[in-house]
Amino acid sequence: MDLVIYNTLSRKKEVFKPINEHHVGMYVCGPTVYGDGHLGHARPAITFDTLYRYLMHLGYKVRYVRNITDVGHLEHDADEGEDKIAKKARLEQLEPMEVVQYYTLRYHHAMERLNVLPPSIEPHASGHIIEQIEFVKKILDAGYAYESEGSVYFDVEKYNAKHHYGKLSGRNIDELLETTRELDGQTEKRRSIDFALWKKAAPEHIMHWPSPWSEGFPGWHLECSTMGTKYLGETFDIHGGGMDLMFPHHECEIAQSVAALGHESVHYWMHNNMITINGQKMGKSLGNFITLDQFFTGNHPSLNQAFSPMTIRFFILQAHYRSTVDFSNDALAASEKGLQRLFEAYGRLMRLTPAENSSVDVKGLRERCEEAMCDDLNTPIVISHLFDSAKAINLVADGKETINAEDLKELQNTWKLMVEEILGLKSEEGSSSVNEAYHQAVDLLLNIRMEAKKNKDWATSDKIRDELAKIGFVVKDKKDGFEWSL
C-alpha cells in the first residue's frame, strides 16, 4: 500500500517516493523560542510526530530535523524591529541564551507530556552562524543578493525574472513588485518585498556576530535553508510546518536554495492548518492564545476546566491535519469523553478471554486503519475505525458475542499499534507500575465485594459499591465476575 501525501507545492496528493529507498529526510520548522507555547504550537508538533511515527512503521529510517529559532526573529516583521529573544533578555536582565534555555526546556517538557517523540537532530540557529554566512556568500556569488549599508538582501525581482517567486503560496509577485516600486530609495532595500539574508546590528543589539559585511545577525528565513541542507543534503524528502509559514518563510526558503544551489531542495512540502478561536488564528500577536500549561491546569478565564495533554493530542488528531480546528470548551470536553471511551474499550479488549469460536467479525481492522493513514494521514478515519471495532469489543465483554484466540490477538495487536505507536495516545493514570498496582487494588476490593455477596453480606457489598461510586467508579456485575471503569 503506497503512502499518499498532499504536496503543497503541486497542490495535489502524490504517492510518496523517497530519494533514498530506505531513508527519509524530514525537516520541520520548530518553535521560535521567546515565550510559552500555545495550542497552535502543539498542532504541527503532533502532526509531524504522527508522520514520523508512521514513516518508521512503514520501515523507513527517518532523519527528523526540527530546528530551534533562537536568533533573527524580529519584532515587527522578518526584517525590522528588535530580536524577540534579545528584547526579553534586556527587559529581564538576562543573557539571551538564558532566555533560550528556559523556554526550550519548557517546550521540551510540554512536548514530552503530549507524547511527541524527540527529533533526530534539533539544531539551533545561533549554533550555525558560520554555515549561514557561507550560504549568503553563495547567493551573492550567484547574483541574487546585494549588500546595502552592511546588510545583505535577497533580490526578489531579479530572482523572479528567471524563476518563480510565489510558486508555493500562489502569490502574484509581479503585482506585488509593481505596487512596491514607489518605495524605491526610502529604505536600505531596493524593493520592500526583498528580504534580509544578513542584518547589520544596531549598537544596542545584544546578539551579533562578525561577518564580511558587518557585525550583525542572520535573517530569519536563512536558518532553515542552511540547517536543512547541512543535515539532510542539498535535496531531501519532506519539509513541514504550519500553514502560516508558507508565505513568506517557506517561499523565501525555496528562493534561497535555488539561488545558492541552482535547484530546489525539497520534494514534498507539507503544511498543517491553523487552530482558531472564534474563527481567528490563535497566536501571541493577536492576544487570543492560551498556553499549553494553562490548558493542563485550567488556569485561564476562557477555560471551564483543565484538559490533559492526551485530551489535547486526541482533540488535534480527531481533525485532518489540513483542516481548520476551532477551539471551544465544548469541543475539548467532547474529546475528553471520546478519549475516555476509547481507553475504556482498549482496557476491556486487553482483559478479554478467548473462546473456541468467533461470533464477531473483527478481521481487516489493521488494513482499514493503514489505508486511512496512507491516505494523507487521515487520523479521524483511523479513530472512527477503532470506535467501530469497540462495539464488537463491548459485545464480547458483555458476554453477548465471542471471539477466538487468533482474532483476539490480532485485534489487541492492532489496537496497540494504532492507539499507542502511531496515534501516540497513552493512558494518563500514571506509570505502568503504578497503573498495574492501581488496577490490582481495585480488583482486590471488588473480589472482596464478590465474597461478601456470596456470603449474603449485603451491607459490605453495597458499601464497597457505593463508596467506589462516590469517587467515580462504575461497577458492572456480570455472570462470571465484574467489570469496572472510572
Coordinates of C-alpha atoms in Angstrom, one line a residue:
M1 CA 0.0 0.0 0.0
D2 CA 1.5 3.3 -1.1
L3 CA 1.6 6.3 1.2
V4 CA -0.1 9.3 -0.4
I5 CA 0.5 12.8 0.9
Y6 CA -0.7 16.2 -0.2
N7 CA 2.2 18.2 -1.6
T8 CA 1.6 21.9 -1.1
L9 CA 3.9 22.8 -4.0
S10 CA 1.9 20.8 -6.6
R11 CA -1.4 21.4 -4.8
K12 CA -2.4 17.7 -5.1
K13 CA -2.0 14.3 -3.4
E14 CA 1.1 12.4 -4.6
V15 CA 2.5 9.0 -3.9
F16 CA 5.4 9.4 -1.6
K17 CA 8.6 8.2 -3.2
P18 CA 11.7 8.9 -1.1
I19 CA 15.0 9.9 -2.7
N20 CA 16.7 7.0 -0.9
E21 CA 14.7 3.8 -1.0
H22 CA 15.1 3.1 2.7
H23 CA 15.9 6.5 4.3
V24 CA 13.7 9.6 4.6
G25 CA 15.0 13.1 5.4
M26 CA 12.3 15.3 7.1
Y27 CA 12.8 18.9 8.2
V28 CA 10.1 20.7 10.3
C29 CA 10.1 24.3 11.4
G30 CA 10.3 24.2 15.1
P31 CA 9.4 26.8 17.7
T32 CA 10.6 30.4 17.8
V33 CA 11.7 30.3 21.4
Y34 CA 10.7 33.5 23.1
G35 CA 7.5 32.7 25.0
D36 CA 5.2 30.0 26.3
G37 CA 3.9 27.5 23.7
H38 CA 0.2 27.7 23.0
L39 CA -2.3 25.2 21.4
G40 CA -1.3 26.4 17.9
H41 CA 2.3 25.3 18.5
A42 CA 1.0 21.8 19.5
R43 CA -0.6 21.1 16.2
P44 CA 2.5 21.0 13.9
A45 CA 4.4 19.1 16.6
I46 CA 1.6 16.4 16.8
T47 CA 1.0 16.4 13.1
F48 CA 4.6 15.7 12.1
D49 CA 5.2 13.4 15.1
T50 CA 2.4 11.3 13.7
L51 CA 4.0 11.3 10.2
Y52 CA 7.4 10.5 11.8
R53 CA 5.8 7.5 13.6
Y54 CA 4.0 6.3 10.5
L55 CA 7.1 6.5 8.3
M56 CA 9.0 4.4 10.8
H57 CA 6.2 1.9 11.0
L58 CA 6.4 1.6 7.2
G59 CA 10.1 0.6 7.6
Y60 CA 11.9 3.8 6.8
K61 CA 14.9 5.0 8.7
V62 CA 14.0 8.6 9.3
R63 CA 16.3 11.5 10.0
Y64 CA 13.9 14.1 11.5
V65 CA 15.3 17.6 11.9
R66 CA 13.4 20.2 13.9
N67 CA 15.1 23.5 14.4
I68 CA 15.0 26.0 17.3
T69 CA 14.8 29.6 16.2
D70 CA 16.9 31.5 18.8
V71 CA 18.1 34.4 16.8
G72 CA 16.9 36.6 13.9
H73 CA 13.2 36.5 14.6
L74 CA 12.4 40.2 14.8
E75 CA 9.5 42.0 16.5
H76 CA 7.6 43.8 13.7
D77 CA 8.3 41.6 10.7
A78 CA 11.1 39.3 9.3
D79 CA 13.5 42.3 8.7
E80 CA 12.5 45.1 11.1
G81 CA 12.4 45.6 14.9
E82 CA 14.1 44.2 17.9
D83 CA 15.0 40.5 18.2
K84 CA 12.3 38.9 20.3
I85 CA 14.7 36.9 22.5
A86 CA 17.1 39.9 22.9
K87 CA 14.2 42.1 23.9
K88 CA 13.1 39.6 26.6
A89 CA 16.7 39.3 27.8
R90 CA 17.0 43.0 28.0
L91 CA 13.8 43.5 29.9
E92 CA 14.5 40.7 32.4
Q93 CA 18.3 41.5 32.6
L94 CA 19.3 38.0 31.4
E95 CA 21.7 36.6 28.9
P96 CA 19.8 35.8 25.7
M97 CA 20.9 32.2 25.9
E98 CA 19.3 32.1 29.4
V99 CA 16.0 33.0 27.8
V100 CA 16.5 30.4 25.1
Q101 CA 17.4 27.7 27.6
Y102 CA 14.4 28.5 29.8
Y103 CA 11.8 28.3 27.0
T104 CA 13.5 25.4 25.2
L105 CA 13.2 23.3 28.4
R106 CA 9.6 24.4 28.8
Y107 CA 8.9 23.5 25.2
H108 CA 10.5 20.1 25.6
H109 CA 8.5 19.4 28.8
A110 CA 5.3 20.2 27.0
M111 CA 6.2 18.0 24.1
E112 CA 7.1 15.2 26.4
R113 CA 3.7 15.5 28.1
L114 CA 2.0 15.5 24.7
N115 CA 4.0 12.3 23.9
V116 CA 5.7 13.9 20.9
L117 CA 8.9 12.0 20.1
P118 CA 12.1 14.0 20.1
P119 CA 13.6 14.6 16.6
S120 CA 16.8 13.0 15.4
I121 CA 18.5 16.4 15.4
E122 CA 17.4 19.7 17.0
P123 CA 19.8 22.4 15.7
H124 CA 19.8 26.0 17.0
A125 CA 20.1 28.9 14.6
S126 CA 22.6 30.5 16.8
G127 CA 24.9 27.5 16.6
H128 CA 25.1 27.7 12.8
I129 CA 26.2 31.3 12.1
I130 CA 29.3 30.2 10.1
E131 CA 27.2 28.0 7.8
Q132 CA 24.7 30.8 7.3
I133 CA 27.4 33.2 6.3
E134 CA 28.7 30.8 3.7
F135 CA 25.1 30.3 2.4
V136 CA 24.8 34.1 1.9
K137 CA 28.1 34.1 0.0
K138 CA 26.8 31.6 -2.4
I139 CA 23.6 33.6 -3.1
L140 CA 25.8 36.8 -3.6
D141 CA 28.1 34.9 -6.0
A142 CA 25.1 33.8 -8.0
G143 CA 23.9 37.4 -8.3
Y144 CA 20.7 37.1 -6.4
A145 CA 21.6 39.3 -3.5
Y146 CA 23.1 42.7 -2.8
E147 CA 24.8 44.5 0.1
S148 CA 23.3 47.7 1.4
E149 CA 24.8 49.6 4.4
G150 CA 26.2 46.5 6.0
S151 CA 23.1 44.3 5.5
V152 CA 22.6 41.8 2.7
Y153 CA 19.2 41.5 1.0
F154 CA 17.7 38.9 -1.4
D155 CA 16.8 40.5 -4.8
V156 CA 13.3 39.1 -5.3
E157 CA 12.7 41.0 -8.6
K158 CA 15.9 39.6 -10.2
Y159 CA 15.2 36.1 -9.0
N160 CA 11.6 36.3 -10.2
A161 CA 12.7 37.3 -13.7
K162 CA 14.3 33.8 -14.2
H163 CA 12.5 31.7 -11.6
H164 CA 9.0 31.8 -9.9
Y165 CA 8.9 33.5 -6.6
G166 CA 5.4 32.7 -5.2
K167 CA 5.1 29.2 -6.6
L168 CA 4.5 27.7 -3.2
S169 CA 1.9 30.1 -1.9
G170 CA 0.3 31.0 -5.2
R171 CA 1.0 34.7 -4.8
N172 CA 1.2 37.0 -7.8
I173 CA 4.6 38.5 -7.2
D174 CA 4.6 40.6 -10.4
E175 CA 1.6 42.6 -9.0
L176 CA 3.3 42.9 -5.6
L177 CA 6.6 44.1 -7.2
E178 CA 4.6 46.7 -9.2
T179 CA 3.0 48.2 -6.0
T180 CA 6.3 48.4 -4.2
R181 CA 8.2 50.4 -6.8
E182 CA 7.1 53.7 -5.3
L183 CA 9.1 52.8 -2.2
D184 CA 12.4 52.9 -4.1
G185 CA 15.2 54.8 -2.2
Q186 CA 13.2 55.0 1.1
T187 CA 14.9 52.1 2.8
E188 CA 18.1 50.0 2.5
K189 CA 16.2 47.7 0.3
R190 CA 15.7 48.1 -3.5
R191 CA 12.1 46.8 -3.1
S192 CA 10.1 46.3 0.1
I193 CA 9.5 42.7 -0.9
D194 CA 13.2 42.0 -0.7
F195 CA 14.1 40.1 2.4
A196 CA 17.2 40.1 4.7
L197 CA 19.8 37.5 4.5
W198 CA 22.1 39.3 6.9
K199 CA 21.3 42.3 9.1
K200 CA 23.8 44.8 10.4
A201 CA 23.3 45.1 14.2
A202 CA 22.3 48.4 15.7
P203 CA 24.7 49.5 18.6
E204 CA 22.1 48.4 21.2
H205 CA 21.6 45.0 19.6
I206 CA 23.0 42.4 22.0
M207 CA 23.0 39.3 19.7
H208 CA 25.5 39.8 16.9
W209 CA 28.4 38.1 15.1
P210 CA 31.2 39.2 12.8
S211 CA 30.7 38.7 9.0
P212 CA 32.3 40.0 5.8
W213 CA 29.6 42.7 5.6
S214 CA 29.1 43.9 9.2
E215 CA 28.8 42.9 12.8
G216 CA 25.3 41.5 12.7
F217 CA 23.0 38.5 12.6
P218 CA 21.3 36.2 10.0
G219 CA 17.8 36.7 8.6
W220 CA 15.1 34.5 9.9
H221 CA 14.4 32.7 6.6
L222 CA 18.1 31.8 6.1
E223 CA 18.4 29.4 9.1
C224 CA 16.1 26.7 7.7
S225 CA 17.7 26.6 4.3
T226 CA 21.1 26.4 5.9
M227 CA 20.4 23.7 8.5
G228 CA 18.1 21.7 6.2
T229 CA 20.9 21.2 3.6
K230 CA 23.6 20.7 6.3
Y231 CA 21.8 17.8 7.9
L232 CA 19.7 16.4 5.1
G233 CA 21.7 17.2 2.0
E234 CA 21.1 19.5 -1.0
T235 CA 17.9 17.6 -1.8
F236 CA 15.7 16.0 0.8
D237 CA 12.2 14.5 1.0
I238 CA 9.8 16.4 3.3
H239 CA 9.7 19.9 4.7
G240 CA 6.8 20.6 7.1
G241 CA 5.4 23.4 9.2
G242 CA 2.2 25.4 9.9
M243 CA 0.3 27.0 7.0
D244 CA 1.1 30.4 8.4
L245 CA 4.8 29.8 7.4
M246 CA 4.0 29.2 3.7
F247 CA 4.5 32.9 2.9
P248 CA 6.9 34.4 3.3
H249 CA 9.1 32.0 5.3
H250 CA 8.9 28.9 3.1
E251 CA 8.6 30.9 -0.1
C252 CA 11.9 32.6 0.8
E253 CA 13.5 29.2 1.6
I254 CA 12.8 27.9 -1.9
A255 CA 14.2 31.1 -3.4
Q256 CA 17.4 30.9 -1.2
S257 CA 18.0 27.3 -2.1
V258 CA 17.6 27.7 -5.8
A259 CA 19.8 30.8 -5.7
A260 CA 22.6 29.2 -3.7
L261 CA 22.4 25.6 -5.1
G262 CA 20.9 26.0 -8.5
H263 CA 18.0 23.8 -7.7
E264 CA 15.2 23.3 -5.2
S265 CA 16.0 21.2 -2.1
V266 CA 12.6 19.9 -1.1
H267 CA 10.5 17.2 -2.9
Y268 CA 7.3 17.4 -0.7
W269 CA 6.1 20.5 1.2
M270 CA 3.5 19.7 3.9
H271 CA 1.5 22.2 5.9
N272 CA -0.9 21.8 8.8
N273 CA -3.8 24.2 9.1
M274 CA -4.5 26.5 11.9
I275 CA -6.3 26.3 15.3
T276 CA -8.7 29.2 15.6
I277 CA -10.7 30.9 18.3
N278 CA -14.0 32.3 17.1
G279 CA -12.6 31.9 13.5
Q280 CA -9.4 33.8 14.2
K281 CA -6.0 32.2 14.1
M282 CA -4.7 31.5 17.6
G283 CA -1.5 33.5 18.2
K284 CA 0.6 35.6 20.6
S285 CA 0.4 38.7 18.3
L286 CA -3.4 38.6 18.3
G287 CA -3.6 38.2 22.1
N288 CA -6.0 35.3 21.9
F289 CA -3.7 32.5 22.8
I290 CA -3.9 30.0 25.6
T291 CA -0.7 28.4 26.7
L292 CA -0.3 24.6 26.9
D293 CA 0.4 24.9 30.7
Q294 CA -2.9 26.9 31.1
F295 CA -4.7 24.1 29.3
F296 CA -3.1 21.5 31.5
T297 CA -4.0 23.4 34.7
G298 CA -7.3 25.1 33.6
N299 CA -5.9 28.4 34.8
H300 CA -7.3 30.7 32.1
P301 CA -10.5 32.7 32.0
S302 CA -11.6 31.2 28.7
L303 CA -11.3 27.6 30.1
N304 CA -14.1 25.9 32.0
Q305 CA -11.8 23.2 33.3
A306 CA -8.3 21.7 32.9
F307 CA -7.6 19.5 29.9
S308 CA -5.0 16.7 30.0
P309 CA -2.1 16.5 27.4
M310 CA -3.7 13.4 25.9
T311 CA -7.0 15.1 25.5
I312 CA -5.2 17.9 23.6
R313 CA -3.5 15.3 21.4
F314 CA -6.7 13.5 20.8
F315 CA -8.5 16.7 20.0
I316 CA -5.9 17.6 17.3
L317 CA -5.9 14.0 15.8
Q318 CA -9.7 14.0 15.5
A319 CA -9.4 16.5 12.7
H320 CA -7.5 16.0 9.5
Y321 CA -4.2 18.0 9.7
R322 CA -5.1 20.1 6.7
S323 CA -8.5 21.2 8.1
T324 CA -9.1 24.2 10.4
V325 CA -9.9 23.3 14.0
D326 CA -11.9 25.9 16.0
F327 CA -11.2 25.8 19.8
S328 CA -14.1 25.6 22.2
N329 CA -14.6 24.2 25.7
D330 CA -17.4 22.0 24.4
A331 CA -15.2 20.6 21.7
L332 CA -12.4 19.8 24.1
A333 CA -14.9 18.3 26.6
A334 CA -16.2 16.1 23.9
S335 CA -12.7 15.0 23.0
E336 CA -12.1 14.2 26.7
K337 CA -15.1 11.9 26.8
G338 CA -14.2 10.3 23.5
L339 CA -10.7 9.6 24.7
Q340 CA -12.1 8.1 27.9
R341 CA -14.4 5.8 25.9
L342 CA -11.5 4.8 23.6
F343 CA -9.3 3.7 26.6
E344 CA -12.2 2.0 28.3
A345 CA -12.7 -0.1 25.2
Y346 CA -8.9 -0.7 25.0
G347 CA -8.8 -1.8 28.6
R348 CA -11.7 -4.2 28.1
L349 CA -10.0 -5.6 25.0
M350 CA -6.9 -6.4 26.9
R351 CA -8.9 -8.2 29.6
L352 CA -10.9 -10.4 27.2
T353 CA -10.5 -14.1 27.4
P354 CA -10.8 -16.1 24.1
A355 CA -13.5 -18.5 23.3
E356 CA -13.3 -21.5 20.9
N357 CA -15.1 -19.7 18.1
S358 CA -15.7 -16.1 17.0
S359 CA -19.2 -14.8 16.5
V360 CA -18.0 -11.2 15.8
D361 CA -16.2 -10.1 12.6
V362 CA -13.2 -8.1 13.6
K363 CA -11.0 -9.0 10.6
G364 CA -9.4 -6.3 8.4
L365 CA -9.2 -3.6 11.1
R366 CA -5.5 -3.1 10.7
E367 CA -5.8 -2.9 6.9
R368 CA -8.6 -0.3 7.1
C369 CA -6.6 1.8 9.5
E370 CA -3.4 1.6 7.4
E371 CA -5.4 2.5 4.3
A372 CA -6.6 5.7 6.1
M373 CA -3.1 6.5 7.3
C374 CA -1.8 6.0 3.7
D375 CA -4.4 8.5 2.5
D376 CA -2.6 11.6 3.6
L377 CA -2.6 10.7 7.3
N378 CA -6.3 10.5 7.8
T379 CA -6.3 10.1 11.5
P380 CA -10.0 10.9 12.0
I381 CA -10.9 7.9 9.9
V382 CA -8.5 5.7 11.9
I383 CA -10.2 6.8 15.1
S384 CA -13.6 6.1 13.6
H385 CA -12.5 2.5 12.7
L386 CA -11.3 2.0 16.2
F387 CA -14.6 3.1 17.7
D388 CA -16.4 0.8 15.2
S389 CA -14.4 -2.2 16.5
A390 CA -15.1 -1.0 20.1
K391 CA -18.7 -2.0 19.5
A392 CA -17.6 -5.7 19.0
I393 CA -15.2 -5.5 22.0
N394 CA -18.1 -4.3 24.2
L395 CA -20.4 -7.1 23.0
V396 CA -17.8 -9.7 23.7
A397 CA -17.0 -8.2 27.2
D398 CA -20.8 -8.2 28.0
G399 CA -21.0 -11.9 27.1
K400 CA -23.3 -11.3 24.1
E401 CA -20.7 -12.4 21.5
T402 CA -17.5 -14.5 21.4
I403 CA -14.0 -14.1 19.9
N404 CA -11.4 -16.8 19.4
A405 CA -7.7 -16.6 20.3
E406 CA -6.4 -15.8 16.9
D407 CA -8.9 -12.9 16.3
L408 CA -8.4 -11.6 19.8
K409 CA -4.6 -11.5 19.4
E410 CA -4.9 -9.7 16.0
L411 CA -7.3 -7.2 17.5
Q412 CA -5.2 -6.5 20.5
N413 CA -2.1 -6.0 18.4
T414 CA -3.9 -3.7 16.0
W415 CA -5.2 -1.5 18.8
K416 CA -1.7 -1.3 20.4
L417 CA -0.2 -0.4 17.1
M418 CA -2.7 2.3 16.1
V419 CA -3.5 3.8 19.5
E420 CA -0.1 3.8 21.1
E421 CA 2.6 3.5 18.4
I422 CA 1.1 5.6 15.6
L423 CA -1.5 7.9 17.1
G424 CA 0.8 8.3 20.2
L425 CA -2.0 8.1 22.7
K426 CA -1.3 6.7 26.2
S427 CA -3.1 6.2 29.4
E428 CA -2.7 9.1 31.9
E429 CA -3.4 7.1 35.0
G430 CA 0.4 7.1 35.9
S431 CA 3.4 5.0 35.3
S432 CA 3.0 1.4 34.2
S433 CA 4.0 0.0 37.6
V434 CA 1.6 2.4 39.5
N435 CA -1.1 1.8 36.9
E436 CA -0.8 -2.0 37.4
A437 CA -0.9 -1.7 41.2
Y438 CA -3.9 0.6 40.9
H439 CA -5.8 -1.9 38.8
Q440 CA -4.9 -4.7 41.2
A441 CA -6.1 -2.7 44.2
V442 CA -9.5 -2.1 42.6
D443 CA -9.8 -5.7 41.6
L444 CA -8.9 -6.8 45.1
L445 CA -11.6 -4.6 46.6
L446 CA -14.2 -5.9 44.1
N447 CA -13.2 -9.5 44.8
I448 CA -13.8 -8.8 48.5
R449 CA -17.2 -7.5 47.4
M450 CA -17.9 -10.7 45.5
E451 CA -17.1 -12.7 48.6
A452 CA -19.4 -10.6 50.6
K453 CA -22.2 -11.2 48.1
K454 CA -21.5 -14.9 48.1
N455 CA -21.9 -14.9 51.9
K456 CA -25.0 -12.7 51.7
D457 CA -23.2 -9.9 53.5
W458 CA -25.2 -7.3 51.5
A459 CA -24.2 -4.4 53.8
T460 CA -20.5 -4.8 53.0
S461 CA -21.2 -5.5 49.3
D462 CA -23.4 -2.3 49.0
K463 CA -20.9 -0.2 51.0
I464 CA -18.0 -1.1 48.7
R465 CA -20.1 -0.4 45.6
D466 CA -21.5 2.9 46.9
E467 CA -18.1 4.2 48.2
L468 CA -16.5 3.4 44.8
A469 CA -19.3 5.2 43.0
K470 CA -18.7 8.3 45.1
I471 CA -15.2 8.6 43.8
G472 CA -16.2 8.0 40.2
F473 CA -16.1 4.2 39.7
V474 CA -18.7 2.4 37.7
V475 CA -19.1 -1.2 38.7
K476 CA -21.0 -3.7 36.5
D477 CA -21.8 -7.1 37.8
K478 CA -21.5 -10.0 35.3
K479 CA -22.4 -13.7 35.3
D480 CA -18.7 -14.7 35.7
G481 CA -17.5 -11.8 37.8
F482 CA -17.4 -8.0 37.5
E483 CA -16.2 -5.1 35.3
W484 CA -15.3 -1.6 36.3
S485 CA -14.4 1.7 34.7
L486 CA -13.5 5.2 36.0

